Each structure stands twice: as structure tokens, then as C-alpha cells.
PDB file of C-alpha atoms in Angstrom:
ATOM      1  CA  ALA A   2       3.942  41.706 -73.361  1.00 81.00           C
ATOM      2  CA  ARG A   3       1.919  43.628 -70.751  1.00 84.00           C
ATOM      3  CA  LEU A   4       4.405  42.643 -68.033  1.00 88.00           C
ATOM      4  CA  VAL A   5       7.297  43.926 -70.147  1.00 86.00           C
ATOM      5  CA  LYS A   6       5.402  47.138 -70.816  1.00 86.00           C
ATOM      6  CA  ALA A   7       4.939  47.498 -67.045  1.00 87.00           C
ATOM      7  CA  GLY A   8       8.717  47.311 -66.590  1.00 90.00           C
ATOM      8  CA  HIS A   9       9.148  43.672 -65.563  1.00 90.00           C
ATOM      9  CA  ALA A  10      11.852  41.413 -66.917  1.00 88.00           C
ATOM     10  CA  VAL A  11      10.120  38.492 -68.626  1.00 89.00           C
ATOM     11  CA  VAL A  12      11.644  35.259 -69.845  1.00 87.00           C
ATOM     12  CA  LEU A  13       9.416  32.754 -71.616  1.00 85.00           C
ATOM     13  CA  GLY A  14       9.957  29.085 -70.948  1.00 86.00           C
ATOM     14  CA  SER A  15       9.205  26.944 -73.956  1.00 81.00           C
ATOM     15  CA  ARG A  16       9.911  23.545 -75.468  1.00 77.00           C
ATOM     16  CA  THR A  17      11.056  25.409 -78.583  1.00 74.00           C
ATOM     17  CA  ILE A  18      12.633  28.793 -79.271  1.00 64.00           C
ATOM     18  CA  ARG A  19      10.020  31.216 -80.573  1.00 60.00           C
ATOM     19  CA  PRO A  20      11.540  33.941 -82.757  1.00 60.00           C
ATOM     20  CA  GLU A  21       8.173  35.686 -83.091  1.00 63.00           C
ATOM     21  CA  CYS A  22       8.381  36.811 -79.449  1.00 60.00           C
ATOM     22  CA  PRO A  23       8.991  40.524 -78.880  1.00 59.00           C
ATOM     23  CA  ASP A  24      12.648  41.512 -78.548  1.00 57.00           C
ATOM     24  CA  ALA A  25      12.129  42.405 -74.893  1.00 58.00           C
ATOM     25  CA  MET A  26      11.379  38.753 -74.079  1.00 67.00           C
ATOM     26  CA  ALA A  27      13.834  35.900 -74.302  1.00 74.00           C
ATOM     27  CA  THR A  28      12.592  32.384 -75.039  1.00 81.00           C
ATOM     28  CA  VAL A  29      14.533  29.669 -73.234  1.00 85.00           C
ATOM     29  CA  SER A  30      13.949  26.214 -71.803  1.00 85.00           C
ATOM     30  CA  TYR A  31      11.563  25.847 -68.887  1.00 88.00           C
ATOM     31  CA  THR A  32      14.501  25.122 -66.568  1.00 91.00           C
ATOM     32  CA  VAL A  33      16.472  28.222 -67.560  1.00 89.00           C
ATOM     33  CA  ALA A  34      13.347  30.396 -67.344  1.00 89.00           C
ATOM     34  CA  ALA A  35      12.532  29.187 -63.828  1.00 92.00           C
ATOM     35  CA  GLU A  36      16.095  29.223 -62.433  1.00 92.00           C
ATOM     36  CA  ASN A  37      16.339  32.967 -61.899  1.00 86.00           C
ATOM     37  CA  ALA A  38      12.665  33.831 -61.683  1.00 92.00           C
ATOM     38  CA  GLU A  39      11.052  35.241 -58.576  1.00 93.00           C
ATOM     39  CA  LEU A  40       7.651  34.401 -60.004  1.00 96.00           C
ATOM     40  CA  VAL A  41       6.823  31.604 -62.456  1.00 96.00           C
ATOM     41  CA  VAL A  42       3.556  31.850 -64.384  1.00 96.00           C
ATOM     42  CA  LEU A  43       1.983  28.552 -65.445  1.00 96.00           C
ATOM     43  CA  THR A  44      -0.252  28.962 -68.504  1.00 94.00           C
ATOM     44  CA  THR A  45      -0.125  25.551 -70.184  1.00 94.00           C
ATOM     45  CA  ASP A  46      -3.033  23.323 -71.094  1.00 94.00           C
ATOM     46  CA  TRP A  47      -4.022  21.025 -68.242  1.00 96.00           C
ATOM     47  CA  ALA A  48      -2.568  17.969 -69.968  1.00 95.00           C
ATOM     48  CA  ASP A  49       0.843  19.697 -70.097  1.00 94.00           C
ATOM     49  CA  CYS A  50       1.013  21.082 -66.536  1.00 96.00           C
ATOM     50  CA  ALA A  51       2.839  18.207 -64.845  1.00 96.00           C
ATOM     51  CA  GLY A  52       5.357  17.931 -67.685  1.00 95.00           C
ATOM     52  CA  ALA A  53       6.033  21.670 -67.751  1.00 94.00           C
ATOM     53  CA  LEU A  54       6.504  21.753 -63.984  1.00 96.00           C
ATOM     54  CA  ALA A  55       8.861  18.765 -64.120  1.00 96.00           C
ATOM     55  CA  ALA A  56      10.818  20.414 -66.947  1.00 93.00           C
ATOM     56  CA  ALA A  57      11.108  23.630 -64.920  1.00 94.00           C
ATOM     57  CA  GLY A  58      13.107  21.847 -62.239  1.00 95.00           C
ATOM     58  CA  SER A  59      13.049  22.905 -58.621  1.00 96.00           C
ATOM     59  CA  LEU A  60      10.655  25.715 -57.794  1.00 97.00           C
ATOM     60  CA  VAL A  61      11.509  25.723 -54.100  1.00 97.00           C
ATOM     61  CA  GLY A  62      11.171  29.259 -52.785  1.00 97.00           C
ATOM     62  CA  LYS A  63       9.512  30.515 -55.973  1.00 97.00           C
ATOM     63  CA  ILE A  64       6.028  31.913 -56.406  1.00 98.00           C
ATOM     64  CA  LEU A  65       4.039  29.846 -58.897  1.00 98.00           C
ATOM     65  CA  LEU A  66       1.132  31.784 -60.381  1.00 98.00           C
ATOM     66  CA  ASP A  67      -1.227  29.094 -61.655  1.00 98.00           C
ATOM     67  CA  CYS A  68      -3.484  30.424 -64.411  1.00 97.00           C
ATOM     68  CA  THR A  69      -4.531  26.977 -65.630  1.00 97.00           C
ATOM     69  CA  ASN A  70      -7.728  24.983 -65.395  1.00 97.00           C
ATOM     70  CA  PRO A  71      -8.035  21.210 -65.168  1.00 97.00           C
ATOM     71  CA  ASP A  72     -10.411  21.053 -68.090  1.00 94.00           C
ATOM     72  CA  ARG A  73     -11.215  17.998 -70.099  1.00 94.00           C
ATOM     73  CA  PRO A  74     -10.809  18.131 -73.894  1.00 91.00           C
ATOM     74  CA  ASP A  75     -14.461  19.141 -74.301  1.00 90.00           C
ATOM     75  CA  GLY A  76     -13.738  22.409 -72.462  1.00 86.00           C
ATOM     76  CA  TYR A  77     -17.008  22.148 -70.541  1.00 91.00           C
ATOM     77  CA  SER A  78     -16.046  19.874 -67.669  1.00 93.00           C
ATOM     78  CA  LEU A  79     -13.227  19.442 -65.186  1.00 96.00           C
ATOM     79  CA  ALA A  80     -10.832  16.527 -64.909  1.00 95.00           C
ATOM     80  CA  VAL A  81     -10.540  17.038 -61.141  1.00 95.00           C
ATOM     81  CA  GLY A  82     -12.754  18.635 -58.530  1.00 87.00           C
ATOM     82  CA  ARG A  83     -14.629  18.195 -55.271  1.00 85.00           C
ATOM     83  CA  ASP A  84     -11.763  16.579 -53.332  1.00 95.00           C
ATOM     84  CA  THR A  85      -8.961  18.524 -55.002  1.00 97.00           C
ATOM     85  CA  SER A  86      -8.335  21.164 -57.642  1.00 98.00           C
ATOM     86  CA  GLY A  87      -5.949  21.626 -60.517  1.00 98.00           C
ATOM     87  CA  ALA A  88      -4.076  24.172 -58.407  1.00 98.00           C
ATOM     88  CA  GLU A  89      -3.656  21.691 -55.569  1.00 98.00           C
ATOM     89  CA  GLU A  90      -2.446  19.057 -58.038  1.00 98.00           C
ATOM     90  CA  ASN A  91       0.025  21.555 -59.524  1.00 98.00           C
ATOM     91  CA  ALA A  92       1.233  22.388 -56.010  1.00 98.00           C
ATOM     92  CA  ARG A  93       1.988  18.693 -55.475  1.00 97.00           C
ATOM     93  CA  SER A  94       3.963  18.732 -58.736  1.00 97.00           C
ATOM     94  CA  ALA A  95       5.951  21.777 -57.558  1.00 97.00           C
ATOM     95  CA  PRO A  96       6.992  20.997 -53.969  1.00 97.00           C
ATOM     96  CA  GLY A  97       8.346  23.990 -52.114  1.00 97.00           C
ATOM     97  CA  ALA A  98       6.722  26.542 -54.421  1.00 98.00           C
ATOM     98  CA  ALA A  99       4.191  29.025 -53.071  1.00 98.00           C
ATOM     99  CA  VAL A 100       1.271  28.394 -55.435  1.00 98.00           C
ATOM    100  CA  VAL A 101      -1.200  31.198 -56.070  1.00 98.00           C
ATOM    101  CA  LYS A 102      -4.226  30.693 -58.318  1.00 98.00           C
ATOM    102  CA  ALA A 103      -5.484  33.678 -60.328  1.00 98.00           C
ATOM    103  CA  LEU A 104      -6.544  34.742 -63.822  1.00 97.00           C
ATOM    104  CA  ASN A 105      -7.828  31.250 -64.596  1.00 96.00           C
ATOM    105  CA  HIS A 106     -11.346  32.527 -65.261  1.00 94.00           C
ATOM    106  CA  VAL A 107     -10.257  35.653 -67.147  1.00 93.00           C
ATOM    107  CA  TRP A 108     -10.319  35.597 -70.942  1.00 90.00           C
ATOM    108  CA  ALA A 109      -7.096  36.265 -72.876  1.00 87.00           C
ATOM    109  CA  GLU A 110      -8.712  39.293 -74.513  1.00 86.00           C
ATOM    110  CA  THR A 111      -9.170  40.827 -71.090  1.00 88.00           C
ATOM    111  CA  VAL A 112      -5.599  40.070 -70.030  1.00 87.00           C
ATOM    112  CA  GLU A 113      -4.382  41.812 -73.204  1.00 86.00           C
ATOM    113  CA  ASP A 114      -6.669  44.787 -72.696  1.00 85.00           C
ATOM    114  CA  PRO A 115      -8.310  45.039 -69.265  1.00 85.00           C
ATOM    115  CA  HIS A 116     -10.057  48.347 -69.974  1.00 82.00           C
ATOM    116  CA  MET A 117     -13.803  48.083 -69.409  1.00 79.00           C
ATOM    117  CA  GLY A 118     -14.883  51.680 -69.052  1.00 76.00           C
ATOM    118  CA  GLN A 119     -15.186  52.630 -65.384  1.00 78.00           C
ATOM    119  CA  ARG A 120     -14.809  49.033 -64.194  1.00 82.00           C
ATOM    120  CA  ARG A 121     -11.688  46.987 -63.727  1.00 88.00           C
ATOM    121  CA  PRO A 122     -11.893  43.236 -64.377  1.00 91.00           C
ATOM    122  CA  VAL A 123     -12.046  41.081 -61.278  1.00 93.00           C
ATOM    123  CA  THR A 124      -9.798  38.101 -60.739  1.00 95.00           C
ATOM    124  CA  PHE A 125     -10.168  35.832 -57.768  1.00 97.00           C
ATOM    125  CA  VAL A 126      -6.894  35.014 -56.026  1.00 98.00           C
ATOM    126  CA  CYS A 127      -6.244  32.118 -53.686  1.00 98.00           C
ATOM    127  CA  GLY A 128      -3.167  30.593 -52.118  1.00 98.00           C
ATOM    128  CA  ASP A 129      -1.730  29.515 -48.808  1.00 98.00           C
ATOM    129  CA  GLY A 130       1.354  31.765 -48.786  1.00 96.00           C
ATOM    130  CA  VAL A 131       0.471  35.221 -47.472  1.00 97.00           C
ATOM    131  CA  VAL A 132       3.560  36.922 -48.922  1.00 98.00           C
ATOM    132  CA  ALA A 133       3.261  35.131 -52.283  1.00 98.00           C
ATOM    133  CA  LYS A 134      -0.402  36.051 -52.529  1.00 98.00           C
ATOM    134  CA  GLN A 135       0.388  39.695 -51.785  1.00 98.00           C
ATOM    135  CA  VAL A 136       3.072  39.770 -54.507  1.00 98.00           C
ATOM    136  CA  VAL A 137       0.540  38.423 -57.020  1.00 98.00           C
ATOM    137  CA  ILE A 138      -2.186  40.814 -55.849  1.00 98.00           C
ATOM    138  CA  THR A 139       0.173  43.780 -56.271  1.00 97.00           C
ATOM    139  CA  LEU A 140       1.147  42.611 -59.757  1.00 96.00           C
ATOM    140  CA  LEU A 141      -2.491  42.119 -60.774  1.00 96.00           C
ATOM    141  CA  ARG A 142      -3.410  45.629 -59.604  1.00 95.00           C
ATOM    142  CA  GLU A 143      -0.484  46.990 -61.593  1.00 94.00           C
ATOM    143  CA  LEU A 144      -1.836  45.223 -64.689  1.00 93.00           C
ATOM    144  CA  GLY A 145      -5.293  46.775 -64.302  1.00 92.00           C
ATOM    145  CA  PHE A 146      -7.229  44.102 -62.407  1.00 94.00           C
ATOM    146  CA  THR A 147      -9.230  44.134 -59.214  1.00 94.00           C
ATOM    147  CA  PRO A 148      -7.880  41.136 -57.314  1.00 97.00           C
ATOM    148  CA  VAL A 149     -10.218  39.573 -54.771  1.00 97.00           C
ATOM    149  CA  ASP A 150      -8.576  37.367 -52.142  1.00 98.00           C
ATOM    150  CA  VAL A 151     -10.836  34.336 -51.722  1.00 98.00           C
ATOM    151  CA  GLY A 152      -8.686  32.438 -49.229  1.00 98.00           C
ATOM    152  CA  GLY A 153      -6.377  29.454 -49.288  1.00 98.00           C
ATOM    153  CA  LEU A 154      -5.498  27.304 -52.265  1.00 98.00           C
ATOM    154  CA  ILE A 155      -8.456  25.073 -51.472  1.00 97.00           C
ATOM    155  CA  SER A 156     -10.638  27.857 -52.917  1.00 97.00           C
ATOM    156  CA  ALA A 157      -9.359  26.940 -56.382  1.00 98.00           C
ATOM    157  CA  ARG A 158     -11.955  24.162 -56.150  1.00 97.00           C
ATOM    158  CA  TYR A 159     -14.496  26.947 -56.699  1.00 96.00           C
ATOM    159  CA  THR A 160     -12.669  29.270 -59.113  1.00 97.00           C
ATOM    160  CA  GLU A 161     -11.919  26.466 -61.576  1.00 97.00           C
ATOM    161  CA  PRO A 162     -15.619  25.621 -62.124  1.00 96.00           C
ATOM    162  CA  LEU A 163     -16.208  29.364 -62.557  1.00 95.00           C
ATOM    163  CA  ALA A 164     -13.807  29.223 -65.509  1.00 95.00           C
ATOM    164  CA  VAL A 165     -15.901  26.459 -67.082  1.00 95.00           C
ATOM    165  CA  LEU A 166     -18.989  28.620 -66.577  1.00 95.00           C
ATOM    166  CA  THR A 167     -17.337  31.555 -68.383  1.00 94.00           C
ATOM    167  CA  VAL A 168     -16.418  29.254 -71.294  1.00 94.00           C
ATOM    168  CA  SER A 169     -20.032  28.132 -71.525  1.00 94.00           C
ATOM    169  CA  MET A 170     -21.280  31.718 -71.365  1.00 95.00           C
ATOM    170  CA  VAL A 171     -19.069  32.730 -74.287  1.00 95.00           C
ATOM    171  CA  THR A 172     -19.196  29.640 -76.490  1.00 94.00           C
ATOM    172  CA  ARG A 173     -22.701  28.310 -75.836  1.00 94.00           C
ATOM    173  CA  GLN A 174     -24.628  31.450 -74.943  1.00 95.00           C
ATOM    174  CA  GLY A 175     -22.826  33.927 -77.195  1.00 96.00           C
ATOM    175  CA  TRP A 176     -21.628  36.356 -74.530  1.00 95.00           C
ATOM    176  CA  ASP A 177     -18.758  38.647 -75.420  1.00 92.00           C
ATOM    177  CA  PRO A 178     -15.752  37.868 -73.157  1.00 91.00           C
ATOM    178  CA  LYS A 179     -15.758  41.477 -71.923  1.00 87.00           C
ATOM    179  CA  GLY A 180     -19.453  41.090 -71.069  1.00 89.00           C
ATOM    180  CA  VAL A 181     -18.610  38.087 -68.915  1.00 92.00           C
ATOM    181  CA  GLU A 182     -15.918  40.132 -67.184  1.00 89.00           C
ATOM    182  CA  LEU A 183     -18.372  42.974 -66.611  1.00 87.00           C
ATOM    183  CA  ALA A 184     -20.871  40.553 -65.087  1.00 90.00           C
ATOM    184  CA  ILE A 185     -18.205  39.200 -62.714  1.00 88.00           C
ATOM    185  CA  ALA A 186     -17.143  42.766 -61.869  1.00 84.00           C
ATOM    186  CA  GLY A 187     -20.725  43.519 -60.864  1.00 79.00           C
ATOM    187  CA  ALA A 188     -21.677  45.893 -63.649  1.00 59.00           C
ATOM    188  CA  ASP A 189     -25.367  45.282 -63.015  1.00 48.00           C
ATOM    189  CA  ARG A 190     -25.200  46.285 -59.359  1.00 39.00           C
TER     190      ARG A 190
END
């Protein structure tokens, strides 16, 4: 909805048509959604990533914004790490796509409403395609974020554990999601 409000054409890929979606957004199959897209945003659960990417068809020449995390069902540990990342695995499932990892550690509440007083929420961005990364960085700024380029896609090996930390902070320690975002943005500096 925020992308539509910002003037972008948005098509939602789904296994089923969702009539509850705002009129400005069409809901179509993953393949149809990806066919004409310049940028494809992956927001599925980890267990559904490979299937969604396969259903999308060829993503050659597309930018794939990976917002997912390779979390286990417990939500407090990762299914992959150290030698690879979820983003790197998704890149293997989408050959020819320029994969950019971002927003994976940002809570949905912050994506919906990024206003945090004087601060803008930070999102770490990594990817190997310079142009693709710049497109994503520009989009994130437009949506109210402070994107921080942390290097190549290999850096997702570090941002994905950060997402697990933010989950623990909110669910185990009782932090408010906006408080986590403020801490990442350096509110205490």
C-alpha cells in the first residue's frame, strides 16, 4: 500500500486471488506478477521461498528484493548460516536475477509507518549488483528509510542473524518494535 501511495504500480503475486487487496493493487499469479515487473519483492516465509521463486518463472534481468529470513519454525534460530545465507540460497533459486537483501530485520509496523520522530528507520542493504542496489536504495529512501549499504550479498550472512536478534528483543525481552528500530538507528548516540 505504501508503494502505491508513493506512485508505484504494484501487482501482488499470490497462490490465490485476494479480493481484500486495495483497488490500486491487482492480485495475480506469481508468474504474471513477475513477467512485467522491474523489481520483484520476496516476502514469503522461508519454507515457501523456493516454491514462490519457481512459480514466478524466469527472473533474468529483474531485481529481486529479498526481505525474507531463513528462520526455523521456532523463530529464534536460522536454518542456514555461516557458509551461506537465505539471500544467497534465494539467488541460486533465481538465476539471472540481481538479488538485493533489505528490510529483513525491519518490523512490519515500521514498514507501514516509518515515522520515528526525528529519526528515520535504518535498513541494511546488500547485493552484488551495483545498479540493482542503487534502485533499491532509492526506493527505500522514498519510503522513509535510511538505507545503509553493507556490501555484497555475502553480508546477508550478518543481517539475517540481526533479524533473529530483533525478534528476540521484541518477543522475549518485551521491546516495542519501534524501540528496536530506534536502537538500530542509533537513538542513544
